[in-house]
GROMACS .gro file of C-alpha atoms in nm:
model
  181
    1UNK     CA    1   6.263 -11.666   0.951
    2UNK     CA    2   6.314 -11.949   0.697
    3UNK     CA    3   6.167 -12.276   0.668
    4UNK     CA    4   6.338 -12.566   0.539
    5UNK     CA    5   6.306 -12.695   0.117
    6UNK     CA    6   6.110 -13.004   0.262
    7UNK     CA    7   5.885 -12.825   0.490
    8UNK     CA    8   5.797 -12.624   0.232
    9UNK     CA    9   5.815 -12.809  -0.081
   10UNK     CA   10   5.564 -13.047   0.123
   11UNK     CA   11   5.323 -12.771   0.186
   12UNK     CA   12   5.369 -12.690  -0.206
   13UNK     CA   13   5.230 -13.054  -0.306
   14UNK     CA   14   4.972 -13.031  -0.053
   15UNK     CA   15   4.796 -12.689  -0.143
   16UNK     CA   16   4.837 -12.826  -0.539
   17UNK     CA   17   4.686 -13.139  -0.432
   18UNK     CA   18   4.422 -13.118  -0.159
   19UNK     CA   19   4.116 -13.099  -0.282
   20UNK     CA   20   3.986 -13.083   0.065
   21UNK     CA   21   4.108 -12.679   0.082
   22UNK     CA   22   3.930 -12.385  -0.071
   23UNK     CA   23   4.085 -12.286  -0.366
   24UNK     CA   24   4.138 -11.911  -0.223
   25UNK     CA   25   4.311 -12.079   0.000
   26UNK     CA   26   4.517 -12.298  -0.223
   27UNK     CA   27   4.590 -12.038  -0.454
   28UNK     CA   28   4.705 -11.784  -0.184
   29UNK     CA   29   4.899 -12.052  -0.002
   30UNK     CA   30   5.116 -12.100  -0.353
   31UNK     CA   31   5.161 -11.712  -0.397
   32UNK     CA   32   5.339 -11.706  -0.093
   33UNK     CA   33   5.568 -12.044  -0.133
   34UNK     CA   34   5.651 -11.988  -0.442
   35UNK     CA   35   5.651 -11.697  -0.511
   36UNK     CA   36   5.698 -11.516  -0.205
   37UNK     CA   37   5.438 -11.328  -0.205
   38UNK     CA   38   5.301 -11.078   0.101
   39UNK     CA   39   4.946 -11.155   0.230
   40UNK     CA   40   4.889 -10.765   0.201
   41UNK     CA   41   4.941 -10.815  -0.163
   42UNK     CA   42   4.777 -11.140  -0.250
   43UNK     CA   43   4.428 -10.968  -0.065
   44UNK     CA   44   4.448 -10.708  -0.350
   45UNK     CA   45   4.502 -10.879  -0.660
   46UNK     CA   46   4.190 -10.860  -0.955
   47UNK     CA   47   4.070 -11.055  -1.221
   48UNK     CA   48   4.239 -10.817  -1.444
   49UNK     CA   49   4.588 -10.896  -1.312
   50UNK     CA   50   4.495 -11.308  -1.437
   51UNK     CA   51   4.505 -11.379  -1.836
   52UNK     CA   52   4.528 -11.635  -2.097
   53UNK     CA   53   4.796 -11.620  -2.385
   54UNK     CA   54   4.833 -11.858  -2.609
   55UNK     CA   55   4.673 -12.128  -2.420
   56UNK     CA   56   4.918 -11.976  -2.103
   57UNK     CA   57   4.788 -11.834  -1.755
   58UNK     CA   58   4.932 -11.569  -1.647
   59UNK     CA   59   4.951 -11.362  -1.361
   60UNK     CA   60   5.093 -10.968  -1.283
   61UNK     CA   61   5.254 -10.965  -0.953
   62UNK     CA   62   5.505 -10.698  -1.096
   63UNK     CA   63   5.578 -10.506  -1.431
   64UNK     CA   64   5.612 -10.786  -1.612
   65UNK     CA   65   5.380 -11.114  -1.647
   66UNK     CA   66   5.504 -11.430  -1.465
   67UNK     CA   67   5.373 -11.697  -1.667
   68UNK     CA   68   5.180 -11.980  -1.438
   69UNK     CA   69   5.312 -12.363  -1.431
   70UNK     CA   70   5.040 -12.616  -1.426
   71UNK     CA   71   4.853 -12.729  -1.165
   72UNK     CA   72   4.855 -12.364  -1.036
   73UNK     CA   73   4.738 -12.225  -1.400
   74UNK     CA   74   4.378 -12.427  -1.326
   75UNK     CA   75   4.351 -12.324  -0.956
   76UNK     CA   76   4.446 -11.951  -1.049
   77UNK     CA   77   4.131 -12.017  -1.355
   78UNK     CA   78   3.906 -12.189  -1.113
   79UNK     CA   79   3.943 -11.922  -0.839
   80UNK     CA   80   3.840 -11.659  -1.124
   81UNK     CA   81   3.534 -11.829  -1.227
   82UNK     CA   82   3.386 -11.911  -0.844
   83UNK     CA   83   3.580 -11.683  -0.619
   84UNK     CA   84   3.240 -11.523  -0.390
   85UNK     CA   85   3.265 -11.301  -0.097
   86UNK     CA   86   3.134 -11.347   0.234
   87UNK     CA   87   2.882 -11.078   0.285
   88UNK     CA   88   2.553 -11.135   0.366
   89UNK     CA   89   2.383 -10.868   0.230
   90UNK     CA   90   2.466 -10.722  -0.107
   91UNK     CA   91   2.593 -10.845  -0.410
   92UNK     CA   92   2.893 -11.005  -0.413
   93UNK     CA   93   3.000 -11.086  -0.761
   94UNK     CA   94   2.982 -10.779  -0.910
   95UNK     CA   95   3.422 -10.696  -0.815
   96UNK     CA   96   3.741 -10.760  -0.957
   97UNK     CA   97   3.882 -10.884  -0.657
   98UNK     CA   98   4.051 -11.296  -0.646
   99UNK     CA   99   4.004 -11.271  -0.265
  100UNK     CA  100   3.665 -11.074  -0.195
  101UNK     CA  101   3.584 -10.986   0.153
  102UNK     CA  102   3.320 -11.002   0.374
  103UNK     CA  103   3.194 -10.668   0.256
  104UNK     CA  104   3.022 -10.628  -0.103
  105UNK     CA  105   3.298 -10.477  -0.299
  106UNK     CA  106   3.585 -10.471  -0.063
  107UNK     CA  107   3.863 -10.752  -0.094
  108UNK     CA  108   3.994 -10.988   0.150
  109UNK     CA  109   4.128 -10.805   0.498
  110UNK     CA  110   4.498 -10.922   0.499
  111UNK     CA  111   4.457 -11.041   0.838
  112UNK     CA  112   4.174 -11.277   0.788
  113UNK     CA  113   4.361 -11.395   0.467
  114UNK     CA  114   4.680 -11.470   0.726
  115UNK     CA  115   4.456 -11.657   0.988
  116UNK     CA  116   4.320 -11.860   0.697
  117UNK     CA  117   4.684 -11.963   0.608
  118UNK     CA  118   4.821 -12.059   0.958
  119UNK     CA  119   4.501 -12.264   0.961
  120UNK     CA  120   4.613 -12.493   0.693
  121UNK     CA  121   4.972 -12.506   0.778
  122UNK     CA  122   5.159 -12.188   0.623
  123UNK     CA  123   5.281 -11.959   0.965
  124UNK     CA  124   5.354 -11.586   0.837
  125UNK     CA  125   5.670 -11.490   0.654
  126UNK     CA  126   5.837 -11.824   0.702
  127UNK     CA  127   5.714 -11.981   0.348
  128UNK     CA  128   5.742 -11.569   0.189
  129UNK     CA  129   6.126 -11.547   0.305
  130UNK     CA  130   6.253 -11.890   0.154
  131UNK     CA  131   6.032 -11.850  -0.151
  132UNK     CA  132   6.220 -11.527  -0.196
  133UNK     CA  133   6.561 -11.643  -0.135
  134UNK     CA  134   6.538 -11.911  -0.340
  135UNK     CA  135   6.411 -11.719  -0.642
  136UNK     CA  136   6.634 -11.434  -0.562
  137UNK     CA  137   6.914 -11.751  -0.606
  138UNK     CA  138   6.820 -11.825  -0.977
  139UNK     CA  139   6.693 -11.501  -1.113
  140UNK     CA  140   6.904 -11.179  -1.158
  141UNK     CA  141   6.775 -10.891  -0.948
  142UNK     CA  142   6.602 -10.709  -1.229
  143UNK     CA  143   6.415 -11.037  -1.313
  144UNK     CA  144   6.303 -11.058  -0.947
  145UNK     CA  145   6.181 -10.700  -0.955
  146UNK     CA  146   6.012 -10.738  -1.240
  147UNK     CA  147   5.808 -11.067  -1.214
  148UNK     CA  148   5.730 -11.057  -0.800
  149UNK     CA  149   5.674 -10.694  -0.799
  150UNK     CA  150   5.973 -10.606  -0.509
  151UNK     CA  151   6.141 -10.309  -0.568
  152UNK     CA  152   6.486 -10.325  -0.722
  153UNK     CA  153   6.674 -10.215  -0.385
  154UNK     CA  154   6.481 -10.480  -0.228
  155UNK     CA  155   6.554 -10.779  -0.502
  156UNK     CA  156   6.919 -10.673  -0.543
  157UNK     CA  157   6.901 -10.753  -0.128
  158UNK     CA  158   6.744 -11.074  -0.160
  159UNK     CA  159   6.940 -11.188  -0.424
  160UNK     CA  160   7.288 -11.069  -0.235
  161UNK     CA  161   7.167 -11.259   0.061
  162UNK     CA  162   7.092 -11.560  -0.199
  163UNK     CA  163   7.432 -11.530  -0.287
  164UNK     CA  164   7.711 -11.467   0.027
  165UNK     CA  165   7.999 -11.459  -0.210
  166UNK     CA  166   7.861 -11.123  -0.364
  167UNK     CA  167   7.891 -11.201  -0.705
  168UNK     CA  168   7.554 -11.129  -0.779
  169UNK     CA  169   7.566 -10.769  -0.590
  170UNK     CA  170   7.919 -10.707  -0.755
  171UNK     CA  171   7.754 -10.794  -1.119
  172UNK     CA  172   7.423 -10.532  -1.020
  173UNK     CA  173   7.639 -10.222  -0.958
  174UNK     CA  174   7.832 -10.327  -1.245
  175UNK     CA  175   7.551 -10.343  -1.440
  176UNK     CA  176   7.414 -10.020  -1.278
  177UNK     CA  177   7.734  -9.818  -1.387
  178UNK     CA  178   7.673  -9.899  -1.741
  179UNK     CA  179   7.267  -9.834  -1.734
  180UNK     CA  180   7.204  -9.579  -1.496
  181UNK     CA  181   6.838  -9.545  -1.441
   0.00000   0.00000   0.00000
């Protein structure tokens, strides 16, 4: 399922914007529209995947870093410096986790992290699936792989479907012939 650019381009502005949602939430909700990010993922990010170079933020989805545009640089910064769990017994600052759960050490349960989502206007895969396409239009597969953390057989997919002529699937085994990995 896709949604379409205004849909989700409007959610975009809104989880940047709204001061109204909780950061977690805010963040989250950008990791999937933008960068298509899976719930199951997002839930099990750290603090250690987050850093500052050179006055940048960024972030490790994949193998390499995906450096973070502004507004989203301070929410990502904000949500390491007051993300809290739930729990009501035990300490619940002393993880690595962005999203922490209800239980003292334990992250976010994908599932609540996916209720929380729907509840401020981002249903399942619809935002993940045009996120991905439209990255998968502007990036080369490798890039794709490397910066959202899909595996190459799954980028070289997304970008094929991105691109119906098959230019960008012809140029990939082309490029595969000559670099065999």
């Amino acid at each position: 399922m896709f949604t379409d650019d205004g849909t989700r381009w409007g959610l975009a502005r809104r989880l940047l914007h709204d001061d109204t949602l909780a950061t977690a939430d805010r963040v989250a909700g950008l990791l999937v529209v933008l960068y298509g990010q899976p719930i199951s993922r997002i839930v099990r990010l750290t603090t250690d995947q987050v850093s500052q170079v050179d006055g940048q933020v960024r972030l490790m989805l994949g193998r390499a870093p995906l450096t973070v545009p502004s507004p989203l640089d301070t929410l990502l910064l904000e949500l390491v410096r007051t993300r809290r769990g739930r729990a009501s017994l035990g300490h619940t600052v002393n993880h690595r986790w962005l999203f922490p759960g209800g239980l003292p050490g334990q992250a976010l349960h994908p599932l609540a992290l996916g209720k929380r989502l729907s509840a401020v206007g981002l249903p399942g895969r619809v935002g993940r699936n045009t996120a991905l396409l439209d990255n998968a239009a502007v990036l080369p597969a490798k890039v794709l792989a490397d910066l959202l953390g899909l595996s190459i057989t799954s980028a070289v997919r997304w970008t094929a479907l991105a691109d119906p002529s098959g230019n960008a699937y012809a140029a990939e085994l082309a490029r595969r012939a000559h670099d065999p990995r």
